[in-house]
């Protein structure tokens, strides 16, 4: 049986924050991603091949999915 309260809690409190970055080095499955908030390079892994210069979402040292193109705005919560 699915615990709905636990799933809701996990959605509201993610284990790893997601960031948007640009891939600067490609050596599948290892990538170097430059995070757009200015914090620097992050080593990431991925099961999917990505291209140099592509924008991606990263979390916990893993590339999650492609990110939309355009400017990034930080919203403080």
Tab-separated table of N, CA and C in Angstrom:
chain	number	residue	atom	x	y	z
A	1	UNK	N	0.842	-1.181	0.000
A	1	UNK	CA	0.000	0.000	0.000
A	1	UNK	C	0.888	1.247	0.000
A	2	UNK	N	0.502	2.240	-0.754
A	2	UNK	CA	1.267	3.470	-0.900
A	2	UNK	C	0.959	4.403	0.273
A	3	UNK	N	2.006	4.965	0.856
A	3	UNK	CA	1.845	5.918	1.941
A	3	UNK	C	1.784	7.321	1.334
A	4	UNK	N	0.573	7.859	1.193
A	4	UNK	CA	0.384	9.151	0.536
A	4	UNK	C	1.009	10.287	1.325
A	5	UNK	N	0.945	10.224	2.642
A	5	UNK	CA	1.542	11.276	3.459
A	5	UNK	C	3.057	11.318	3.259
A	6	UNK	N	3.707	10.161	3.180
A	6	UNK	CA	5.151	10.107	2.950
A	6	UNK	C	5.505	10.637	1.568
A	7	UNK	N	4.722	10.305	0.555
A	7	UNK	CA	4.979	10.818	-0.791
A	7	UNK	C	4.827	12.337	-0.843
A	8	UNK	N	3.808	12.867	-0.173
A	8	UNK	CA	3.615	14.305	-0.114
A	8	UNK	C	4.786	14.981	0.597
A	9	UNK	N	5.238	14.379	1.690
A	9	UNK	CA	6.389	14.906	2.429
A	9	UNK	C	7.641	14.926	1.543
A	10	UNK	N	7.865	13.873	0.777
A	10	UNK	CA	9.030	13.803	-0.111
A	10	UNK	C	8.968	14.855	-1.208
A	11	UNK	N	7.769	15.164	-1.699
A	11	UNK	CA	7.629	16.205	-2.711
A	11	UNK	C	7.934	17.585	-2.139
A	12	UNK	N	7.511	17.832	-0.909
A	12	UNK	CA	7.703	19.135	-0.288
A	12	UNK	C	9.126	19.338	0.232
A	13	UNK	N	9.837	18.251	0.541
A	13	UNK	CA	11.192	18.321	1.089
A	13	UNK	C	12.127	17.420	0.284
A	14	UNK	N	12.553	17.876	-0.891
A	14	UNK	CA	13.428	17.025	-1.708
A	14	UNK	C	14.760	16.774	-1.016
A	15	UNK	N	15.338	15.619	-1.288
A	15	UNK	CA	16.611	15.233	-0.683
A	15	UNK	C	17.768	16.053	-1.236
A	16	UNK	N	17.724	16.375	-2.510
A	16	UNK	CA	18.783	17.152	-3.149
A	16	UNK	C	18.148	18.284	-3.953
A	17	UNK	N	18.669	19.471	-3.781
A	17	UNK	CA	18.178	20.600	-4.562
A	17	UNK	C	18.589	20.428	-6.021
A	18	UNK	N	17.750	20.888	-6.928
A	18	UNK	CA	18.063	20.824	-8.347
A	18	UNK	C	18.609	22.165	-8.810
A	19	UNK	N	19.630	22.097	-9.648
A	19	UNK	CA	20.257	23.288	-10.208
A	19	UNK	C	20.257	23.166	-11.719
A	20	UNK	N	20.365	24.296	-12.384
A	20	UNK	CA	20.490	24.320	-13.845
A	20	UNK	C	21.929	24.671	-14.178
A	21	UNK	N	22.507	23.939	-15.116
A	21	UNK	CA	23.876	24.204	-15.522
A	21	UNK	C	24.087	23.905	-16.987
A	22	UNK	N	25.268	24.276	-17.471
A	22	UNK	CA	25.649	24.063	-18.863
A	22	UNK	C	26.790	23.057	-18.909
A	23	UNK	N	26.682	22.067	-19.759
A	23	UNK	CA	27.713	21.035	-19.887
A	23	UNK	C	28.947	21.646	-20.546
A	24	UNK	N	30.098	21.535	-19.871
A	24	UNK	CA	31.340	22.106	-20.389
A	24	UNK	C	32.345	21.043	-20.820
A	25	UNK	N	32.154	19.804	-20.369
A	25	UNK	CA	33.056	18.717	-20.748
A	25	UNK	C	32.253	17.435	-20.863
A	26	UNK	N	32.443	16.733	-21.994
A	26	UNK	CA	31.687	15.510	-22.258
A	26	UNK	C	32.633	14.330	-22.348
A	27	UNK	N	32.428	13.354	-21.477
A	27	UNK	CA	33.119	12.073	-21.540
A	27	UNK	C	32.145	11.047	-20.973
A	28	UNK	N	31.114	10.722	-21.778
A	28	UNK	CA	30.000	9.883	-21.309
A	28	UNK	C	30.522	8.632	-20.609
A	29	UNK	N	30.071	8.309	-19.417
A	29	UNK	CA	28.954	8.844	-18.633
A	29	UNK	C	29.349	9.956	-17.657
A	30	UNK	N	30.566	10.486	-17.749
A	30	UNK	CA	31.009	11.543	-16.836
A	30	UNK	C	30.986	12.893	-17.545
A	31	UNK	N	30.428	13.883	-16.860
A	31	UNK	CA	30.282	15.221	-17.424
A	31	UNK	C	30.751	16.250	-16.413
A	32	UNK	N	31.225	17.404	-16.908
A	32	UNK	CA	31.482	18.563	-16.065
A	32	UNK	C	30.419	19.594	-16.426
A	33	UNK	N	29.702	20.075	-15.398
A	33	UNK	CA	28.602	21.010	-15.605
A	33	UNK	C	28.911	22.297	-14.856
A	34	UNK	N	28.831	23.425	-15.554
A	34	UNK	CA	29.000	24.735	-14.951
A	34	UNK	C	27.632	25.217	-14.479
A	35	UNK	N	27.470	25.329	-13.159
A	35	UNK	CA	26.184	25.712	-12.578
A	35	UNK	C	25.931	27.191	-12.844
A	36	UNK	N	24.710	27.526	-13.248
A	36	UNK	CA	24.371	28.890	-13.658
A	36	UNK	C	24.329	29.889	-12.512
A	37	UNK	N	24.294	29.427	-11.255
A	37	UNK	CA	24.243	30.381	-10.144
A	37	UNK	C	25.623	30.894	-9.760
A	38	UNK	N	26.664	30.501	-10.499
A	38	UNK	CA	28.010	30.994	-10.255
A	38	UNK	C	28.793	30.207	-9.230
A	39	UNK	N	28.287	29.056	-8.790
A	39	UNK	CA	28.983	28.286	-7.766
A	39	UNK	C	30.133	27.451	-8.318
A	40	UNK	N	30.218	27.273	-9.626
A	40	UNK	CA	31.362	26.599	-10.219
A	40	UNK	C	31.024	25.313	-10.947
A	41	UNK	N	32.076	24.522	-11.221
A	41	UNK	CA	31.932	23.264	-11.949
A	41	UNK	C	31.531	22.137	-11.012
A	42	UNK	N	30.711	21.232	-11.531
A	42	UNK	CA	30.265	20.061	-10.777
A	42	UNK	C	30.489	18.836	-11.654
A	43	UNK	N	31.072	17.787	-11.082
A	43	UNK	CA	31.202	16.521	-11.795
A	43	UNK	C	29.886	15.770	-11.673
A	44	UNK	N	29.328	15.344	-12.812
A	44	UNK	CA	28.042	14.655	-12.824
A	44	UNK	C	28.132	13.404	-13.686
A	45	UNK	N	27.193	12.496	-13.451
A	45	UNK	CA	27.078	11.300	-14.276
A	45	UNK	C	25.680	11.267	-14.881
A	46	UNK	N	25.540	10.470	-15.934
A	46	UNK	CA	24.239	10.326	-16.579
A	46	UNK	C	24.211	9.042	-17.384
A	47	UNK	N	23.029	8.434	-17.457
A	47	UNK	CA	22.841	7.260	-18.298
A	47	UNK	C	22.548	7.652	-19.740
A	48	UNK	N	22.153	8.902	-19.935
A	48	UNK	CA	21.795	9.414	-21.259
A	48	UNK	C	22.934	10.293	-21.762
A	49	UNK	N	23.229	10.210	-23.052
A	49	UNK	CA	24.286	11.032	-23.642
A	49	UNK	C	23.767	12.443	-23.895
A	50	UNK	N	24.555	13.450	-23.488
A	50	UNK	CA	24.229	14.860	-23.698
A	50	UNK	C	25.345	15.505	-24.508
A	51	UNK	N	25.033	16.636	-25.134
A	51	UNK	CA	25.985	17.351	-25.977
A	51	UNK	C	26.658	18.477	-25.213
A	52	UNK	N	27.814	18.863	-25.685
A	52	UNK	CA	28.551	19.988	-25.122
A	52	UNK	C	27.732	21.260	-25.289
A	53	UNK	N	27.630	22.062	-24.228
A	53	UNK	CA	26.892	23.311	-24.270
A	53	UNK	C	25.410	23.183	-23.976
A	54	UNK	N	24.921	21.981	-23.767
A	54	UNK	CA	23.499	21.782	-23.493
A	54	UNK	C	23.176	22.140	-22.050
A	55	UNK	N	22.021	22.769	-21.826
A	55	UNK	CA	21.569	23.105	-20.472
A	55	UNK	C	20.847	21.899	-19.885
A	56	UNK	N	21.148	21.592	-18.611
A	56	UNK	CA	20.555	20.429	-17.947
A	56	UNK	C	20.221	20.752	-16.495
A	57	UNK	N	19.302	19.974	-15.930
A	57	UNK	CA	19.027	20.000	-14.500
A	57	UNK	C	19.940	18.976	-13.841
A	58	UNK	N	20.593	19.355	-12.715
A	58	UNK	CA	21.436	18.424	-11.976
A	58	UNK	C	20.994	18.387	-10.517
A	59	UNK	N	21.173	17.240	-9.890
A	59	UNK	CA	20.863	17.078	-8.469
A	59	UNK	C	21.650	15.890	-7.942
A	60	UNK	N	22.338	16.088	-6.843
A	60	UNK	CA	23.062	14.992	-6.212
A	60	UNK	C	24.123	14.363	-7.082
A	61	UNK	N	24.791	15.156	-7.916
A	61	UNK	CA	25.860	14.621	-8.756
A	61	UNK	C	25.371	13.836	-9.960
A	62	UNK	N	24.103	14.001	-10.317
A	62	UNK	CA	23.528	13.281	-11.442
A	62	UNK	C	22.746	14.245	-12.325
A	63	UNK	N	22.879	14.085	-13.634
A	63	UNK	CA	22.092	14.878	-14.570
A	63	UNK	C	20.712	14.245	-14.642
A	64	UNK	N	19.682	15.041	-14.337
A	64	UNK	CA	18.317	14.522	-14.284
A	64	UNK	C	17.604	14.577	-15.629
A	65	UNK	N	17.673	15.736	-16.305
A	65	UNK	CA	16.955	15.903	-17.566
A	65	UNK	C	17.427	17.192	-18.237
A	66	UNK	N	17.108	17.366	-19.536
A	66	UNK	CA	17.455	18.622	-20.211
A	66	UNK	C	16.674	19.785	-19.614
A	67	UNK	N	17.268	20.957	-19.642
A	67	UNK	CA	16.622	22.166	-19.143
A	67	UNK	C	16.204	23.030	-20.328
A	68	UNK	N	15.157	23.820	-20.161
A	68	UNK	CA	14.763	24.717	-21.255
A	68	UNK	C	15.796	25.808	-21.458
A	69	UNK	N	15.892	26.305	-22.665
A	69	UNK	CA	16.818	27.393	-22.946
A	69	UNK	C	16.212	28.705	-22.495
A	70	UNK	N	17.026	29.690	-22.265
A	70	UNK	CA	16.560	30.990	-21.817
A	70	UNK	C	17.308	31.426	-20.565
A	71	UNK	N	16.887	32.526	-19.982
A	71	UNK	CA	17.563	33.045	-18.803
A	71	UNK	C	17.066	32.331	-17.546
A	72	UNK	N	17.919	32.363	-16.508
A	72	UNK	CA	17.599	31.731	-15.229
A	72	UNK	C	17.348	32.823	-14.204
A	73	UNK	N	16.263	32.686	-13.457
A	73	UNK	CA	15.914	33.630	-12.400
A	73	UNK	C	15.843	32.877	-11.083
A	74	UNK	N	16.542	33.390	-10.069
A	74	UNK	CA	16.506	32.755	-8.752
A	74	UNK	C	15.399	33.389	-7.928
A	75	UNK	N	14.571	32.552	-7.316
A	75	UNK	CA	13.503	33.017	-6.450
A	75	UNK	C	13.773	32.476	-5.059
A	76	UNK	N	13.895	33.382	-4.088
A	76	UNK	CA	14.147	32.952	-2.728
A	76	UNK	C	12.827	32.649	-2.048
A	77	UNK	N	12.746	31.474	-1.429
A	77	UNK	CA	11.507	31.040	-0.776
A	77	UNK	C	11.658	31.129	0.721
